């Protein structure tokens, strides 16, 4: 039994995406049709590259957050579908760009777009999807939604650049790392949740509650991904286990293991992450050190704490099918460490 499996059995809540999938099913059908429509182009390579990733089985959690959040406040129009599709296109564009930056060869269990069409096509199709996302935001006529999502696009890019600046630097602090994932991952969760109440005309307090929920959820989600890279499976991750290690990414388990290690262990981490000595034997040693210093357990504990923060953010809102579905999503995100 892996360290992650045993820790998960001790700590994890049970959770399911089924409530949010069921709740948003009709609207997600409309989102999926709009995705296919807006990913189309007379330039043949654009739909080829876009659909390679779009059709590869992602759960589309972020657009479901937008739809569920709008429904919580009684929205009955069509613009939440436009915003949800915009959110998914922003996410897809980020994945296309990330795989180029990270030189990843796998995404969602199959070859990444860059491995098939090359880096240039991946970047440019990502740019096309961002452009389409902004077109749809404008079509809603909501300046507030446009403001939130355009701000998110800038913050995500900042988070990616910040990650580049701390990559391979073993002196990266926990606070530095939380700043990275707040930008590159959690910001889009926050924006996806916030634009739902915006388009529904909800109050400022309700907007804030959903934004805080999304931010905490996104942080928990990324920390679980960090744990899975050292103790999960390729099926859980949709990419190769150990990719973060091989790419020299400083993530929470590495930060904690490094801080708690002796001088010999710290020298190993510097050689592996800063100098690129990261073969399979080095990965096994890294996993041993991470386990020895309880770095996985403590990373999971941090994910659980952010999960509770997400739950607390929803607490002031009246109980409804939408709130229940959003609470189940929290548990699902943590439960991926089983």
CSV table of C-alpha atoms in Angstrom, one decimal:
chain,number,residue,atom,x,y,z
A,1,UNK,CA,0.0,0.0,0.0
A,2,UNK,CA,1.4,3.4,-1.0
A,3,UNK,CA,2.0,6.2,1.5
A,4,UNK,CA,-0.7,8.3,-0.2
A,5,UNK,CA,-3.3,5.5,-0.1
A,6,UNK,CA,-2.8,4.9,3.7
A,7,UNK,CA,-2.8,8.6,4.5
A,8,UNK,CA,-5.9,9.0,2.4
A,9,UNK,CA,-7.7,6.3,4.2
A,10,UNK,CA,-6.9,7.9,7.5
A,11,UNK,CA,-7.7,11.5,6.5
A,12,UNK,CA,-9.8,11.9,3.5
A,13,UNK,CA,-13.5,12.8,3.3
A,14,UNK,CA,-15.6,10.9,0.8
A,15,UNK,CA,-16.8,13.1,-2.0
A,16,UNK,CA,-18.4,12.9,-5.5
A,17,UNK,CA,-18.8,15.1,-8.5
A,18,UNK,CA,-22.1,13.4,-9.2
A,19,UNK,CA,-24.2,16.1,-7.5
A,20,UNK,CA,-22.7,18.9,-9.5
A,21,UNK,CA,-22.7,16.8,-12.7
A,22,UNK,CA,-26.4,16.0,-12.3
A,23,UNK,CA,-27.2,19.6,-11.3
A,24,UNK,CA,-25.5,21.2,-14.3
A,25,UNK,CA,-26.1,18.4,-16.9
A,26,UNK,CA,-28.5,20.3,-19.1
A,27,UNK,CA,-26.4,23.4,-19.1
A,28,UNK,CA,-23.2,21.5,-19.6
A,29,UNK,CA,-24.8,20.0,-22.8
A,30,UNK,CA,-25.1,23.6,-24.0
A,31,UNK,CA,-21.6,24.4,-22.9
A,32,UNK,CA,-20.2,21.4,-24.8
A,33,UNK,CA,-22.0,22.4,-28.0
A,34,UNK,CA,-20.7,26.0,-27.6
A,35,UNK,CA,-17.1,24.6,-27.0
A,36,UNK,CA,-17.3,22.7,-30.3
A,37,UNK,CA,-18.7,25.7,-32.2
A,38,UNK,CA,-16.2,28.2,-30.8
A,39,UNK,CA,-13.2,25.9,-31.3
A,40,UNK,CA,-14.0,25.8,-35.0
A,41,UNK,CA,-12.0,27.6,-37.6
A,42,UNK,CA,-11.3,27.6,-41.3
A,43,UNK,CA,-7.7,27.2,-40.4
A,44,UNK,CA,-7.6,23.4,-40.2
A,45,UNK,CA,-4.9,23.0,-37.5
A,46,UNK,CA,-6.9,25.1,-34.9
A,47,UNK,CA,-9.8,22.7,-34.4
A,48,UNK,CA,-7.4,19.7,-34.7
A,49,UNK,CA,-5.2,20.9,-31.8
A,50,UNK,CA,-8.0,22.3,-29.7
A,51,UNK,CA,-10.2,19.2,-30.0
A,52,UNK,CA,-7.3,17.0,-29.2
A,53,UNK,CA,-7.3,18.4,-25.6
A,54,UNK,CA,-11.0,19.4,-25.4
A,55,UNK,CA,-12.1,15.9,-26.2
A,56,UNK,CA,-9.6,14.1,-24.0
A,57,UNK,CA,-11.8,13.5,-21.0
A,58,UNK,CA,-11.3,16.4,-18.5
A,59,UNK,CA,-14.1,16.6,-16.0
A,60,UNK,CA,-14.8,20.3,-16.8
A,61,UNK,CA,-15.0,21.1,-13.1
A,62,UNK,CA,-14.4,24.8,-13.5
A,63,UNK,CA,-17.3,25.6,-15.9
A,64,UNK,CA,-19.6,23.4,-13.7
A,65,UNK,CA,-18.7,25.7,-10.8
A,66,UNK,CA,-19.9,28.7,-12.9
A,67,UNK,CA,-23.1,27.0,-13.8
A,68,UNK,CA,-23.9,25.8,-10.3
A,69,UNK,CA,-23.0,29.1,-8.7
A,70,UNK,CA,-25.3,31.0,-11.2
A,71,UNK,CA,-28.1,28.5,-10.5
A,72,UNK,CA,-27.8,29.0,-6.7
A,73,UNK,CA,-29.1,32.6,-7.2
A,74,UNK,CA,-32.0,31.7,-9.6
A,75,UNK,CA,-30.4,32.7,-12.9
A,76,UNK,CA,-32.5,31.6,-15.8
A,77,UNK,CA,-30.8,33.3,-18.8
A,78,UNK,CA,-28.2,31.9,-21.2
A,79,UNK,CA,-25.1,34.0,-20.5
A,80,UNK,CA,-23.9,31.7,-17.7
A,81,UNK,CA,-23.3,29.2,-20.5
A,82,UNK,CA,-21.1,31.7,-22.3
A,83,UNK,CA,-19.1,32.4,-19.2
A,84,UNK,CA,-18.7,28.7,-18.4
A,85,UNK,CA,-17.4,28.1,-21.9
A,86,UNK,CA,-15.0,31.1,-21.5
A,87,UNK,CA,-13.7,29.6,-18.3
A,88,UNK,CA,-13.1,26.2,-20.0
A,89,UNK,CA,-11.3,27.9,-22.9
A,90,UNK,CA,-9.1,29.8,-20.5
A,91,UNK,CA,-8.2,26.6,-18.7
A,92,UNK,CA,-7.5,24.7,-22.0
A,93,UNK,CA,-5.3,27.6,-23.2
A,94,UNK,CA,-3.4,27.5,-20.0
A,95,UNK,CA,-2.8,23.7,-20.4
A,96,UNK,CA,-1.6,24.1,-23.9
A,97,UNK,CA,0.8,26.9,-22.8
A,98,UNK,CA,1.9,25.0,-19.7
A,99,UNK,CA,2.9,21.9,-21.6
A,100,UNK,CA,5.2,24.0,-23.8
A,101,UNK,CA,6.8,25.7,-20.8
A,102,UNK,CA,7.1,22.5,-18.9
A,103,UNK,CA,8.2,20.4,-21.9
A,104,UNK,CA,5.5,17.9,-20.9
A,105,UNK,CA,4.9,14.9,-23.2
A,106,UNK,CA,1.7,13.7,-21.6
A,107,UNK,CA,-1.6,15.4,-20.8
A,108,UNK,CA,-4.7,13.6,-19.5
A,109,UNK,CA,-3.2,10.2,-20.2
A,110,UNK,CA,-2.2,10.8,-23.9
A,111,UNK,CA,0.4,12.6,-25.9
A,112,UNK,CA,0.3,16.3,-25.3
A,113,UNK,CA,-0.5,18.6,-28.2
A,114,UNK,CA,3.1,19.9,-28.4
A,115,UNK,CA,4.3,16.3,-29.0
A,116,UNK,CA,2.0,16.0,-32.0
A,117,UNK,CA,1.9,19.4,-33.6
A,118,UNK,CA,4.9,21.2,-32.0
A,119,UNK,CA,5.3,24.0,-29.5
A,120,UNK,CA,4.4,26.8,-32.0
A,121,UNK,CA,1.0,25.4,-32.8
A,122,UNK,CA,0.3,24.7,-29.1
A,123,UNK,CA,1.0,28.3,-28.1
A,124,UNK,CA,-0.9,29.8,-31.0
A,125,UNK,CA,-4.0,27.7,-30.6
A,126,UNK,CA,-3.9,28.5,-26.9
A,127,UNK,CA,-3.9,32.2,-27.9
A,128,UNK,CA,-6.9,31.6,-30.3
A,129,UNK,CA,-8.9,30.0,-27.4
A,130,UNK,CA,-8.1,32.9,-25.2
A,131,UNK,CA,-9.4,35.3,-27.9
A,132,UNK,CA,-12.6,33.2,-28.3
A,133,UNK,CA,-13.0,33.3,-24.5
A,134,UNK,CA,-12.9,37.1,-24.4
A,135,UNK,CA,-15.3,37.3,-27.4
A,136,UNK,CA,-17.9,35.3,-25.4
A,137,UNK,CA,-17.4,37.4,-22.2
A,138,UNK,CA,-18.1,40.5,-24.3
A,139,UNK,CA,-21.3,38.9,-25.7
A,140,UNK,CA,-22.7,38.6,-22.2
A,141,UNK,CA,-22.6,42.4,-21.8
A,142,UNK,CA,-21.5,42.0,-18.2
A,143,UNK,CA,-18.6,44.4,-17.6
A,144,UNK,CA,-18.2,42.9,-14.1
A,145,UNK,CA,-17.8,39.4,-15.4
A,146,UNK,CA,-15.4,40.6,-18.0
A,147,UNK,CA,-13.4,42.4,-15.3
A,148,UNK,CA,-13.2,39.3,-13.1
A,149,UNK,CA,-12.1,36.9,-15.9
A,150,UNK,CA,-9.7,39.3,-17.6
A,151,UNK,CA,-8.1,40.0,-14.3
A,152,UNK,CA,-7.8,36.2,-13.8
A,153,UNK,CA,-6.1,35.8,-17.1
A,154,UNK,CA,-3.4,38.3,-16.0
A,155,UNK,CA,-3.0,36.8,-12.6
A,156,UNK,CA,-2.7,33.3,-14.1
A,157,UNK,CA,0.1,34.5,-16.3
A,158,UNK,CA,1.8,36.2,-13.4
A,159,UNK,CA,1.6,32.9,-11.4
A,160,UNK,CA,3.2,31.0,-14.3
A,161,UNK,CA,6.0,33.6,-14.5
A,162,UNK,CA,6.5,33.5,-10.7
A,163,UNK,CA,6.7,29.7,-10.9
A,164,UNK,CA,9.5,30.0,-13.6
A,165,UNK,CA,11.4,32.5,-11.3
A,166,UNK,CA,11.4,30.1,-8.4
A,167,UNK,CA,11.8,26.9,-10.4
A,168,UNK,CA,14.8,24.8,-9.3
A,169,UNK,CA,15.5,27.1,-6.4
A,170,UNK,CA,15.6,25.1,-3.2
A,171,UNK,CA,15.3,28.2,-1.0
A,172,UNK,CA,11.7,28.7,-2.1
A,173,UNK,CA,9.6,29.2,1.0
A,174,UNK,CA,6.1,27.8,1.7
A,175,UNK,CA,4.8,31.3,1.4
A,176,UNK,CA,6.4,31.7,-2.1
A,177,UNK,CA,4.9,28.5,-3.2
A,178,UNK,CA,1.4,29.4,-2.0
A,179,UNK,CA,1.7,32.6,-4.0
A,180,UNK,CA,2.6,30.6,-7.1
A,181,UNK,CA,-0.4,28.3,-6.9
A,182,UNK,CA,-2.8,31.0,-5.8
A,183,UNK,CA,-2.0,32.6,-9.1
A,184,UNK,CA,-1.6,29.8,-11.5
A,185,UNK,CA,-4.3,27.4,-10.3
A,186,UNK,CA,-6.6,28.9,-7.6
A,187,UNK,CA,-7.4,32.2,-9.4
A,188,UNK,CA,-9.3,30.5,-12.2
A,189,UNK,CA,-11.3,28.4,-9.7
A,190,UNK,CA,-12.1,31.7,-7.8
A,191,UNK,CA,-13.1,33.6,-11.0
A,192,UNK,CA,-15.2,30.6,-12.3
A,193,UNK,CA,-17.2,30.6,-9.0
A,194,UNK,CA,-17.5,34.4,-8.8
A,195,UNK,CA,-18.9,35.0,-12.3
A,196,UNK,CA,-21.9,32.8,-11.6
A,197,UNK,CA,-23.3,35.1,-8.9
A,198,UNK,CA,-22.3,38.1,-11.0
A,199,UNK,CA,-24.4,37.1,-14.0
A,200,UNK,CA,-27.2,36.2,-11.6
A,201,UNK,CA,-27.2,39.7,-10.1
A,202,UNK,CA,-26.3,38.4,-6.6
A,203,UNK,CA,-25.1,40.7,-3.8
A,204,UNK,CA,-21.5,41.7,-3.1
A,205,UNK,CA,-21.4,39.4,-0.1
A,206,UNK,CA,-22.6,36.4,-2.1
A,207,UNK,CA,-20.0,37.1,-4.8
A,208,UNK,CA,-17.3,37.3,-2.1
A,209,UNK,CA,-18.5,34.0,-0.6
A,210,UNK,CA,-18.3,32.2,-3.9
A,211,UNK,CA,-14.9,33.8,-4.8
A,212,UNK,CA,-13.4,32.8,-1.4
A,213,UNK,CA,-14.8,29.3,-1.9
A,214,UNK,CA,-13.2,28.9,-5.3
A,215,UNK,CA,-9.9,30.3,-4.1
A,216,UNK,CA,-9.6,27.8,-1.2
A,217,UNK,CA,-10.9,25.0,-3.4
A,218,UNK,CA,-8.2,25.7,-6.0
A,219,UNK,CA,-5.4,25.7,-3.4
A,220,UNK,CA,-6.6,22.4,-2.0
A,221,UNK,CA,-6.9,21.0,-5.6
A,222,UNK,CA,-3.3,21.9,-6.4
A,223,UNK,CA,-1.8,20.6,-3.2
A,224,UNK,CA,-3.5,17.3,-3.8
A,225,UNK,CA,-1.9,17.3,-7.3
A,226,UNK,CA,1.5,17.9,-5.6
A,227,UNK,CA,1.0,14.9,-3.4
A,228,UNK,CA,-0.1,12.7,-6.3
A,229,UNK,CA,3.1,13.5,-8.2
A,230,UNK,CA,5.1,11.6,-5.5
A,231,UNK,CA,2.6,9.0,-4.4
A,232,UNK,CA,-0.2,8.6,-7.0
A,233,UNK,CA,-0.5,7.0,-10.4
A,234,UNK,CA,-0.5,8.3,-14.0
A,235,UNK,CA,-4.2,7.6,-14.1
A,236,UNK,CA,-4.9,9.9,-11.2
A,237,UNK,CA,-2.7,12.7,-12.6
A,238,UNK,CA,-3.3,12.4,-16.3
A,239,UNK,CA,0.5,12.8,-16.7
A,240,UNK,CA,3.6,10.9,-15.7
A,241,UNK,CA,4.1,10.4,-12.0
A,242,UNK,CA,7.3,12.3,-11.0
A,243,UNK,CA,7.0,14.9,-13.8
A,244,UNK,CA,7.2,17.7,-11.2
A,245,UNK,CA,10.4,16.2,-9.9
A,246,UNK,CA,11.9,15.7,-13.3
A,247,UNK,CA,11.0,19.3,-14.3
A,248,UNK,CA,12.6,20.7,-11.2
A,249,UNK,CA,9.3,22.0,-9.9
A,250,UNK,CA,9.5,23.0,-6.2
A,251,UNK,CA,6.2,21.9,-4.7
A,252,UNK,CA,4.9,21.6,-1.2
A,253,UNK,CA,6.2,18.1,-0.4
A,254,UNK,CA,9.7,19.0,-1.6
A,255,UNK,CA,9.7,22.3,0.3
A,256,UNK,CA,8.8,20.5,3.6
A,257,UNK,CA,11.2,17.6,3.0
A,258,UNK,CA,14.0,20.0,2.2
A,259,UNK,CA,13.4,22.2,5.2
A,260,UNK,CA,13.3,19.2,7.6
A,261,UNK,CA,16.3,17.4,6.0
A,262,UNK,CA,19.9,17.2,7.2
A,263,UNK,CA,22.8,18.7,5.3
A,264,UNK,CA,23.4,15.5,3.2
A,265,UNK,CA,19.7,15.4,2.3
A,266,UNK,CA,19.7,19.1,1.4
A,267,UNK,CA,22.7,18.5,-0.9
A,268,UNK,CA,20.7,15.7,-2.6
A,269,UNK,CA,17.7,18.0,-3.2
A,270,UNK,CA,19.9,20.7,-4.6
A,271,UNK,CA,21.6,18.3,-7.0
A,272,UNK,CA,18.3,16.8,-8.1
A,273,UNK,CA,16.3,20.0,-8.5
A,274,UNK,CA,18.9,22.7,-9.3
A,275,UNK,CA,21.4,20.6,-11.2
A,276,UNK,CA,18.9,18.2,-12.9
A,277,UNK,CA,20.2,14.9,-11.5
A,278,UNK,CA,16.7,13.5,-11.5
A,279,UNK,CA,16.7,10.0,-12.9
A,280,UNK,CA,14.5,7.2,-11.7
A,281,UNK,CA,16.9,6.3,-8.8
A,282,UNK,CA,16.8,10.0,-7.7
A,283,UNK,CA,13.0,10.0,-7.8
A,284,UNK,CA,12.9,6.9,-5.6
A,285,UNK,CA,15.2,8.6,-3.1
A,286,UNK,CA,13.1,11.8,-3.2
A,287,UNK,CA,10.0,9.8,-2.4
A,288,UNK,CA,11.8,8.1,0.5
A,289,UNK,CA,12.9,11.4,2.0
A,290,UNK,CA,9.4,12.9,1.5
A,291,UNK,CA,7.9,10.0,3.4
A,292,UNK,CA,10.6,10.1,6.1
A,293,UNK,CA,9.8,13.7,6.9
A,294,UNK,CA,6.0,13.4,6.8
A,295,UNK,CA,6.0,15.8,3.9
A,296,UNK,CA,3.1,14.0,2.1
A,297,UNK,CA,1.0,13.8,5.3
A,298,UNK,CA,1.6,17.5,6.1
A,299,UNK,CA,0.8,18.5,2.5
A,300,UNK,CA,-2.4,16.6,2.7
A,301,UNK,CA,-3.2,18.3,6.0
A,302,UNK,CA,-2.7,21.7,4.3
A,303,UNK,CA,-5.1,20.6,1.5
A,304,UNK,CA,-7.7,19.5,4.1
A,305,UNK,CA,-7.4,22.9,5.8
A,306,UNK,CA,-8.0,24.7,2.5
A,307,UNK,CA,-11.0,22.4,2.0
A,308,UNK,CA,-12.4,23.4,5.3
A,309,UNK,CA,-11.8,27.1,4.4
A,310,UNK,CA,-13.8,26.5,1.2
A,311,UNK,CA,-16.6,24.9,3.2
A,312,UNK,CA,-16.6,27.9,5.7
A,313,UNK,CA,-16.9,30.3,2.8
A,314,UNK,CA,-20.2,28.7,1.8
A,315,UNK,CA,-21.6,28.6,5.3
A,316,UNK,CA,-23.4,32.0,5.2
A,317,UNK,CA,-25.4,31.0,2.1
A,318,UNK,CA,-28.7,29.2,2.5
A,319,UNK,CA,-28.6,25.4,2.0
A,320,UNK,CA,-29.7,24.4,-1.5
A,321,UNK,CA,-28.9,21.8,-4.1
A,322,UNK,CA,-26.2,24.1,-5.5
A,323,UNK,CA,-24.5,24.6,-2.2
A,324,UNK,CA,-24.6,20.8,-1.5
A,325,UNK,CA,-23.1,20.1,-4.9
A,326,UNK,CA,-20.3,22.7,-4.2
A,327,UNK,CA,-19.6,21.1,-0.8
A,328,UNK,CA,-19.3,17.7,-2.4
A,329,UNK,CA,-16.8,19.0,-4.9
A,330,UNK,CA,-14.5,20.0,-2.0
A,331,UNK,CA,-14.6,16.4,-0.7
A,332,UNK,CA,-14.1,15.0,-4.2
A,333,UNK,CA,-10.9,17.2,-4.7
A,334,UNK,CA,-9.4,15.8,-1.5
A,335,UNK,CA,-10.6,12.2,-2.2
A,336,UNK,CA,-8.4,12.1,-5.3
A,337,UNK,CA,-5.5,11.0,-3.0
A,338,UNK,CA,-7.1,7.6,-2.5
